[in-house]
Amino acid sequence: MRLPVKQIPPAGERVTEREITAPVDLCLPSGRLNPDAVGWTRTALHRTGLPGWGRNKRFEYWSIVTPTAIVSLNISHHDYRANVSISYIDRSTYAEITQGGNTWLPGGGGLGSATTGEPMEARRGNVLVRMTPRGTGTVLHAESERIRVDLTVTGEPGHESMGVVVPWSAKAFQYTKKDNGLTAKGVIVVDGVSHRVEADESTAVHDRGRGRWPYFTLWNWGAGHGQDTLGRRIGLQFGGKWTDGTPSTENWIRIEGRLHKISSHLAWDYDPAHWLEPWTLTGPDVDVVFAPEHHRRHLFDRWVVKSRGDTCYGTYTGRITLATGEVVAFANVFGHVEEVERRW
């Protein structure tokens, strides 16, 4: 079965995206992409079983921002490699503690389907990360030699998030669920010092992925949460590069819990030699500038296998035009942008 993928210019082009409103299988019984899965959702409706072994990618990533810290939890499983990690960044100095790492040729388990509601848990040595769905929220627990995390993440009633399938071909594809604007409450302990996390002072970002990738991938991702100039709660979600040439985008804005899809590819303009210079994101309905305040690099390079990530934290300012014609303006919305390269 051939997948009908329209080839389009890489950026600045509007596309027609289909909203999916009923559960659907990501894969056909053969393991190839189900054409009916191509589209986007407002809740997690894709059943993401991935048969076979070797090219499958599964991950769950959470990042919680408080007035004083940025805490990240990661579980990923790529058949022949798994990663479990916790990081803590002090926002006053951007000093960082990272615990965990890779396990080669791991067994199965740790990450199930995106819709089963089962707890997801993985361990590497003395590093443990557990993510447990609870109603409309998630309980996050992590422990290591220097960091302990116990948080409950929740969303407001009616809170929507985006799931989308990016189809590179019938054999290579990605389901991703992007969410932000969630709140967290609980405690983080770092080197024996407890830090309370309050819901009215925190915001959480979730990134879920299930797919089968080509050997080389390069992408941009950006997210932020704050208020627009009218005082409404907004969430920002932008993606790029690896969606170019497909009929799917990872772009949306959420206003007071309601998601508004941005069905156009964006041009990302930034200088990889100067990560702390402004980034611009433009498209038919998007005119946004990101002002970085800190750059963070991750690099794992073993010739055949490479994982590089350059992430900047800072603020978004700009304007987005909705499909209704309304222009949403915002300034100083805290968030992040990144460029990530994978060879595996």
CSV table of C-alpha atoms in Angstrom, one decimal:
chain,number,residue,atom,x,y,z
A,1,MET,CA,0.0,0.0,0.0
A,2,ARG,CA,1.4,3.3,-1.0
A,3,LEU,CA,1.1,6.3,1.4
A,4,PRO,CA,-0.2,9.5,-0.3
A,5,VAL,CA,2.3,12.0,0.8
A,6,LYS,CA,2.3,15.4,-1.0
A,7,GLN,CA,5.7,16.9,-1.5
A,8,ILE,CA,5.7,20.6,-0.7
A,9,PRO,CA,8.2,23.4,-0.3
A,10,PRO,CA,10.1,23.2,3.0
A,11,ALA,CA,8.8,26.3,4.8
A,12,GLY,CA,6.2,29.0,4.5
A,13,GLU,CA,3.6,26.8,2.8
A,14,ARG,CA,0.1,26.2,4.1
A,15,VAL,CA,-1.1,22.6,4.2
A,16,THR,CA,-4.4,20.8,4.8
A,17,GLU,CA,-4.3,18.7,7.9
A,18,ARG,CA,-7.0,16.2,8.8
A,19,GLU,CA,-8.3,16.3,12.4
A,20,ILE,CA,-8.8,12.7,13.7
A,21,THR,CA,-11.6,12.3,16.3
A,22,ALA,CA,-11.7,8.6,16.9
A,23,PRO,CA,-9.1,6.0,18.0
A,24,VAL,CA,-6.9,4.7,15.2
A,25,ASP,CA,-4.0,2.3,14.9
A,26,LEU,CA,-0.6,3.9,14.0
A,27,CYS,CA,0.5,0.7,12.2
A,28,LEU,CA,-1.0,-1.8,9.8
A,29,PRO,CA,-0.5,-5.5,10.8
A,30,SER,CA,2.5,-5.5,8.5
A,31,GLY,CA,4.2,-2.9,10.6
A,32,ARG,CA,3.9,-0.2,7.9
A,33,LEU,CA,2.2,3.1,8.6
A,34,ASN,CA,-1.6,3.1,8.5
A,35,PRO,CA,-2.6,5.9,6.1
A,36,ASP,CA,-5.7,6.5,8.2
A,37,ALA,CA,-3.4,7.5,11.1
A,38,VAL,CA,-2.0,10.5,9.3
A,39,GLY,CA,-3.6,13.6,10.8
A,40,TRP,CA,-3.8,15.4,14.2
A,41,THR,CA,-5.8,15.0,17.4
A,42,ARG,CA,-6.8,17.1,20.4
A,43,THR,CA,-6.3,14.1,22.8
A,44,ALA,CA,-4.3,10.9,22.6
A,45,LEU,CA,-6.2,8.7,20.2
A,46,HIS,CA,-3.4,6.9,18.3
A,47,ARG,CA,-2.8,3.3,19.4
A,48,THR,CA,1.0,3.2,19.0
A,49,GLY,CA,2.0,-0.5,18.9
A,50,LEU,CA,5.3,-0.9,16.9
A,51,PRO,CA,5.9,-4.5,15.8
A,52,GLY,CA,9.4,-5.6,14.9
A,53,TRP,CA,12.8,-4.6,16.2
A,54,GLY,CA,15.7,-2.4,15.1
A,55,ARG,CA,14.3,1.0,14.0
A,56,ASN,CA,11.6,1.6,16.6
A,57,LYS,CA,11.8,4.8,18.7
A,58,ARG,CA,9.8,5.3,21.9
A,59,PHE,CA,10.2,8.1,24.4
A,60,GLU,CA,8.5,10.1,27.2
A,61,TYR,CA,10.0,13.4,28.2
A,62,TRP,CA,8.8,15.9,30.9
A,63,SER,CA,10.2,19.3,31.8
A,64,ILE,CA,8.9,21.3,34.8
A,65,VAL,CA,9.7,25.0,35.1
A,66,THR,CA,9.5,26.7,38.5
A,67,PRO,CA,10.6,30.2,39.5
A,68,THR,CA,14.0,28.8,40.6
A,69,ALA,CA,14.6,25.6,38.6
A,70,ILE,CA,14.1,23.5,35.4
A,71,VAL,CA,13.7,19.8,36.0
A,72,SER,CA,13.7,17.2,33.2
A,73,LEU,CA,12.8,13.5,33.3
A,74,ASN,CA,13.4,11.2,30.3
A,75,ILE,CA,12.7,7.6,29.4
A,76,SER,CA,13.6,6.5,25.9
A,77,HIS,CA,13.9,3.1,24.2
A,78,HIS,CA,15.2,2.6,20.7
A,79,ASP,CA,15.4,-1.2,20.5
A,80,TYR,CA,19.2,-1.4,20.7
A,81,ARG,CA,19.6,1.5,23.1
A,82,ALA,CA,17.7,2.9,26.1
A,83,ASN,CA,18.2,6.1,28.1
A,84,VAL,CA,17.0,7.0,31.6
A,85,SER,CA,17.9,10.4,32.9
A,86,ILE,CA,17.1,13.2,35.4
A,87,SER,CA,18.4,16.8,35.2
A,88,TYR,CA,18.1,19.8,37.5
A,89,ILE,CA,19.0,23.3,36.3
A,90,ASP,CA,19.3,26.2,38.7
A,91,ARG,CA,17.6,29.2,36.9
A,92,SER,CA,19.7,31.8,38.8
A,93,THR,CA,23.0,30.4,37.6
A,94,TYR,CA,22.1,27.7,35.1
A,95,ALA,CA,24.3,25.3,36.9
A,96,GLU,CA,23.2,21.8,35.9
A,97,ILE,CA,23.1,18.4,37.5
A,98,THR,CA,22.4,15.4,35.2
A,99,GLN,CA,22.1,11.8,36.4
A,100,GLY,CA,21.6,8.7,34.3
A,101,GLY,CA,22.7,7.6,30.9
A,102,ASN,CA,22.5,4.9,28.2
A,103,THR,CA,22.1,1.1,28.3
A,104,TRP,CA,23.0,-0.8,25.2
A,105,LEU,CA,21.0,-3.8,24.0
A,106,PRO,CA,18.4,-3.5,26.7
A,107,GLY,CA,15.5,-5.8,27.2
A,108,GLY,CA,12.0,-4.7,26.3
A,109,GLY,CA,9.6,-2.9,28.6
A,110,GLY,CA,9.4,0.5,30.2
A,111,LEU,CA,7.3,2.2,27.6
A,112,GLY,CA,3.9,1.0,26.5
A,113,SER,CA,1.3,2.3,24.1
A,114,ALA,CA,0.3,6.0,24.4
A,115,THR,CA,-3.3,5.1,25.2
A,116,THR,CA,-3.2,2.2,27.7
A,117,GLY,CA,-2.8,4.4,30.8
A,118,GLU,CA,-0.2,2.0,32.2
A,119,PRO,CA,2.7,3.3,34.4
A,120,MET,CA,6.0,3.8,32.5
A,121,GLU,CA,9.1,3.0,34.4
A,122,ALA,CA,12.8,2.5,33.7
A,123,ARG,CA,16.0,2.2,35.7
A,124,ARG,CA,19.7,2.5,35.0
A,125,GLY,CA,21.8,1.6,38.1
A,126,ASN,CA,20.7,3.8,40.9
A,127,VAL,CA,18.6,6.1,38.6
A,128,LEU,CA,14.9,5.4,38.5
A,129,VAL,CA,12.2,7.3,36.6
A,130,ARG,CA,8.5,6.5,36.8
A,131,MET,CA,5.6,8.2,35.1
A,132,THR,CA,2.1,7.1,36.2
A,133,PRO,CA,-1.1,8.3,34.6
A,134,ARG,CA,-3.7,9.3,37.1
A,135,GLY,CA,-7.0,10.5,35.8
A,136,THR,CA,-6.4,13.5,33.6
A,137,GLY,CA,-2.9,14.0,35.2
A,138,THR,CA,0.4,12.2,35.7
A,139,VAL,CA,2.4,11.4,38.8
A,140,LEU,CA,6.1,11.8,38.2
A,141,HIS,CA,8.6,10.1,40.5
A,142,ALA,CA,12.4,10.0,40.0
A,143,GLU,CA,15.3,9.2,42.2
A,144,SER,CA,19.1,9.2,41.9
A,145,GLU,CA,22.1,9.8,44.1
A,146,ARG,CA,21.6,13.6,44.1
A,147,ILE,CA,18.0,14.2,42.9
A,148,ARG,CA,14.6,13.1,44.0
A,149,VAL,CA,11.4,14.2,42.3
A,150,ASP,CA,7.8,13.6,43.5
A,151,LEU,CA,5.4,15.7,41.5
A,152,THR,CA,1.7,15.5,40.3
A,153,VAL,CA,1.1,17.2,37.0
A,154,THR,CA,-2.4,18.3,36.1
A,155,GLY,CA,-4.3,20.3,33.4
A,156,GLU,CA,-7.3,22.6,33.7
A,157,PRO,CA,-10.7,21.1,32.7
A,158,GLY,CA,-11.0,21.1,28.9
A,159,HIS,CA,-7.3,21.3,28.4
A,160,GLU,CA,-6.3,20.1,24.9
A,161,SER,CA,-3.0,18.9,23.5
A,162,MET,CA,-1.8,17.9,20.1
A,163,GLY,CA,-1.0,14.5,18.7
A,164,VAL,CA,0.2,14.3,15.1
A,165,VAL,CA,1.7,11.8,12.8
A,166,VAL,CA,4.6,12.8,10.5
A,167,PRO,CA,4.7,10.5,7.5
A,168,TRP,CA,8.1,10.4,5.8
A,169,SER,CA,7.2,7.1,4.0
A,170,ALA,CA,5.2,4.0,4.6
A,171,LYS,CA,8.2,2.6,6.5
A,172,ALA,CA,9.4,5.7,8.3
A,173,PHE,CA,7.0,7.8,10.4
A,174,GLN,CA,6.6,9.5,13.8
A,175,TYR,CA,3.7,9.9,16.2
A,176,THR,CA,4.3,12.8,18.6
A,177,LYS,CA,2.2,14.2,21.3
A,178,LYS,CA,3.1,17.7,22.5
A,179,ASP,CA,1.7,19.3,25.5
A,180,ASN,CA,2.4,22.3,27.8
A,181,GLY,CA,0.7,24.7,30.1
A,182,LEU,CA,0.2,22.0,32.7
A,183,THR,CA,0.9,22.6,36.4
A,184,ALA,CA,3.0,20.6,38.8
A,185,LYS,CA,2.8,20.3,42.6
A,186,GLY,CA,5.1,18.4,45.0
A,187,VAL,CA,8.7,18.4,46.1
A,188,ILE,CA,12.1,18.2,44.5
A,189,VAL,CA,15.1,17.3,46.7
A,190,VAL,CA,18.6,18.2,45.4
A,191,ASP,CA,21.7,17.2,47.4
A,192,GLY,CA,19.5,16.9,50.5
A,193,VAL,CA,17.8,20.3,50.1
A,194,SER,CA,14.0,20.2,49.6
A,195,HIS,CA,12.3,22.6,47.1
A,196,ARG,CA,8.6,22.9,47.2
A,197,VAL,CA,6.8,23.1,43.8
A,198,GLU,CA,3.5,24.9,43.8
A,199,ALA,CA,0.9,24.7,41.1
A,200,ASP,CA,0.3,28.4,40.8
A,201,GLU,CA,4.1,29.0,40.2
A,202,SER,CA,5.0,26.1,37.9
A,203,THR,CA,4.4,24.9,34.3
A,204,ALA,CA,5.1,21.5,32.7
A,205,VAL,CA,5.9,20.4,29.2
A,206,HIS,CA,5.3,16.9,27.9
A,207,ASP,CA,6.8,15.3,24.8
A,208,ARG,CA,5.8,11.8,23.8
A,209,GLY,CA,7.1,10.0,20.7
A,210,ARG,CA,6.4,6.6,19.0
A,211,GLY,CA,7.7,5.9,15.6
A,212,ARG,CA,10.2,4.4,13.2
A,213,TRP,CA,12.8,6.9,11.9
A,214,PRO,CA,15.2,7.1,9.1
A,215,TYR,CA,18.9,6.8,10.1
A,216,PHE,CA,19.4,10.6,10.0
A,217,THR,CA,17.0,13.1,11.5
A,218,LEU,CA,17.2,16.8,12.2
A,219,TRP,CA,14.5,18.9,13.9
A,220,ASN,CA,13.6,22.1,15.6
A,221,TRP,CA,11.2,22.2,18.6
A,222,GLY,CA,10.0,25.2,20.6
A,223,ALA,CA,7.4,25.6,23.3
A,224,GLY,CA,6.3,28.3,25.8
A,225,HIS,CA,3.5,29.1,28.2
A,226,GLY,CA,2.3,32.4,29.5
A,227,GLN,CA,-0.3,35.1,28.7
A,228,ASP,CA,-1.2,37.1,25.6
A,229,THR,CA,-1.6,40.9,25.6
A,230,LEU,CA,-5.3,40.4,26.6
A,231,GLY,CA,-4.4,38.4,29.7
A,232,ARG,CA,-5.5,35.1,28.4
A,233,ARG,CA,-3.5,31.9,29.2
A,234,ILE,CA,-1.7,30.7,26.1
A,235,GLY,CA,0.5,27.8,25.2
A,236,LEU,CA,2.9,27.9,22.2
A,237,GLN,CA,4.1,24.9,20.2
A,238,PHE,CA,6.4,25.1,17.2
A,239,GLY,CA,8.3,22.4,15.1
A,240,GLY,CA,10.3,22.3,12.0
A,241,LYS,CA,12.8,20.7,9.6
A,242,TRP,CA,11.8,17.0,10.1
A,243,THR,CA,8.2,17.9,9.1
A,244,ASP,CA,9.2,19.8,6.0
A,245,GLY,CA,8.0,18.0,2.8
A,246,THR,CA,5.2,16.2,4.6
A,247,PRO,CA,1.5,17.1,5.0
A,248,SER,CA,1.9,17.5,8.7
A,249,THR,CA,3.1,20.2,11.1
A,250,GLU,CA,3.8,20.3,14.8
A,251,ASN,CA,2.5,23.9,15.2
A,252,TRP,CA,-0.3,25.2,17.3
A,253,ILE,CA,-1.3,27.9,19.9
A,254,ARG,CA,-3.6,27.1,22.8
A,255,ILE,CA,-5.8,29.8,24.2
A,256,GLU,CA,-7.6,29.2,27.5
A,257,GLY,CA,-7.3,25.5,27.0
A,258,ARG,CA,-8.5,25.4,23.4
A,259,LEU,CA,-6.1,24.3,20.7
A,260,HIS,CA,-5.8,26.2,17.5
A,261,LYS,CA,-3.9,24.3,14.8
A,262,ILE,CA,-1.3,26.2,12.7
A,263,SER,CA,-1.4,24.4,9.4
A,264,SER,CA,1.7,25.8,7.8
A,265,HIS,CA,5.4,25.0,7.8
A,266,LEU,CA,7.6,27.6,9.4
A,267,ALA,CA,11.0,29.1,8.5
A,268,TRP,CA,13.4,28.9,11.4
A,269,ASP,CA,16.1,31.5,11.2
A,270,TYR,CA,19.0,31.4,13.7
A,271,ASP,CA,22.8,31.2,13.8
A,272,PRO,CA,24.3,27.8,14.9
A,273,ALA,CA,27.6,29.6,15.5
A,274,HIS,CA,25.9,32.0,17.9
A,275,TRP,CA,23.1,30.2,19.7
A,276,LEU,CA,22.3,33.2,22.0
A,277,GLU,CA,21.4,35.5,19.1
A,278,PRO,CA,17.7,35.9,18.5
A,279,TRP,CA,15.8,33.2,16.7
A,280,THR,CA,12.9,34.1,14.3
A,281,LEU,CA,10.0,31.8,13.4
A,282,THR,CA,8.0,32.9,10.4
A,283,GLY,CA,5.2,31.6,8.2
A,284,PRO,CA,1.9,32.8,6.6
A,285,ASP,CA,0.3,33.2,10.0
A,286,VAL,CA,3.3,33.4,12.4
A,287,ASP,CA,5.7,36.2,13.1
A,288,VAL,CA,7.7,35.3,16.3
A,289,VAL,CA,11.1,36.2,17.8
A,290,PHE,CA,12.7,34.1,20.5
A,291,ALA,CA,15.3,35.9,22.7
A,292,PRO,CA,17.6,33.3,24.3
A,293,GLU,CA,19.1,33.7,27.8
A,294,HIS,CA,20.9,30.4,28.2
A,295,HIS,CA,22.3,27.8,25.8
A,296,ARG,CA,22.7,24.1,26.8
A,297,ARG,CA,24.4,21.4,24.7
A,298,HIS,CA,24.1,17.7,24.8
A,299,LEU,CA,26.5,15.6,22.7
A,300,PHE,CA,26.9,11.8,22.4
A,301,ASP,CA,29.0,10.9,19.3
A,302,ARG,CA,30.2,7.3,18.7
A,303,TRP,CA,30.7,7.7,14.9
A,304,VAL,CA,27.8,5.5,13.7
A,305,VAL,CA,25.5,6.6,16.6
A,306,LYS,CA,25.3,10.3,17.3
A,307,SER,CA,22.9,12.4,19.4
A,308,ARG,CA,23.4,16.2,19.5
A,309,GLY,CA,21.0,18.7,21.1
A,310,ASP,CA,21.4,22.5,21.4
A,311,THR,CA,18.7,23.9,23.6
A,312,CYS,CA,18.1,27.6,24.5
A,313,TYR,CA,15.9,28.9,27.2
A,314,GLY,CA,14.4,32.4,27.0
A,315,THR,CA,11.3,34.3,25.9
A,316,TYR,CA,8.9,34.5,22.9
A,317,THR,CA,7.4,37.7,21.5
A,318,GLY,CA,5.2,38.0,18.5
A,319,ARG,CA,1.9,37.6,16.7
A,320,ILE,CA,-0.1,34.6,15.4
A,321,THR,CA,-3.1,34.9,13.1
A,322,LEU,CA,-5.8,32.3,13.8
A,323,ALA,CA,-8.0,30.7,11.1
A,324,THR,CA,-10.8,33.0,12.2
A,325,GLY,CA,-8.6,36.1,11.3
A,326,GLU,CA,-8.1,37.0,15.0
A,327,VAL,CA,-4.5,38.2,15.7
A,328,VAL,CA,-3.1,37.0,19.0
A,329,ALA,CA,-0.2,39.1,20.3
A,330,PHE,CA,2.1,38.2,23.2
A,331,ALA,CA,5.4,39.2,24.8
A,332,ASN,CA,8.0,37.7,27.1
A,333,VAL,CA,6.5,34.3,27.2
A,334,PHE,CA,9.1,31.9,28.8
A,335,GLY,CA,10.0,28.8,27.0
A,336,HIS,CA,12.7,27.0,25.0
A,337,VAL,CA,13.9,26.3,21.4
A,338,GLU,CA,16.2,23.6,20.2
A,339,GLU,CA,18.0,22.1,17.3
A,340,VAL,CA,18.5,18.3,17.5
A,341,GLU,CA,20.4,15.9,15.3
A,342,ARG,CA,20.1,12.2,15.5
A,343,ARG,CA,22.1,9.5,13.6
A,344,TRP,CA,21.0,6.0,14.7
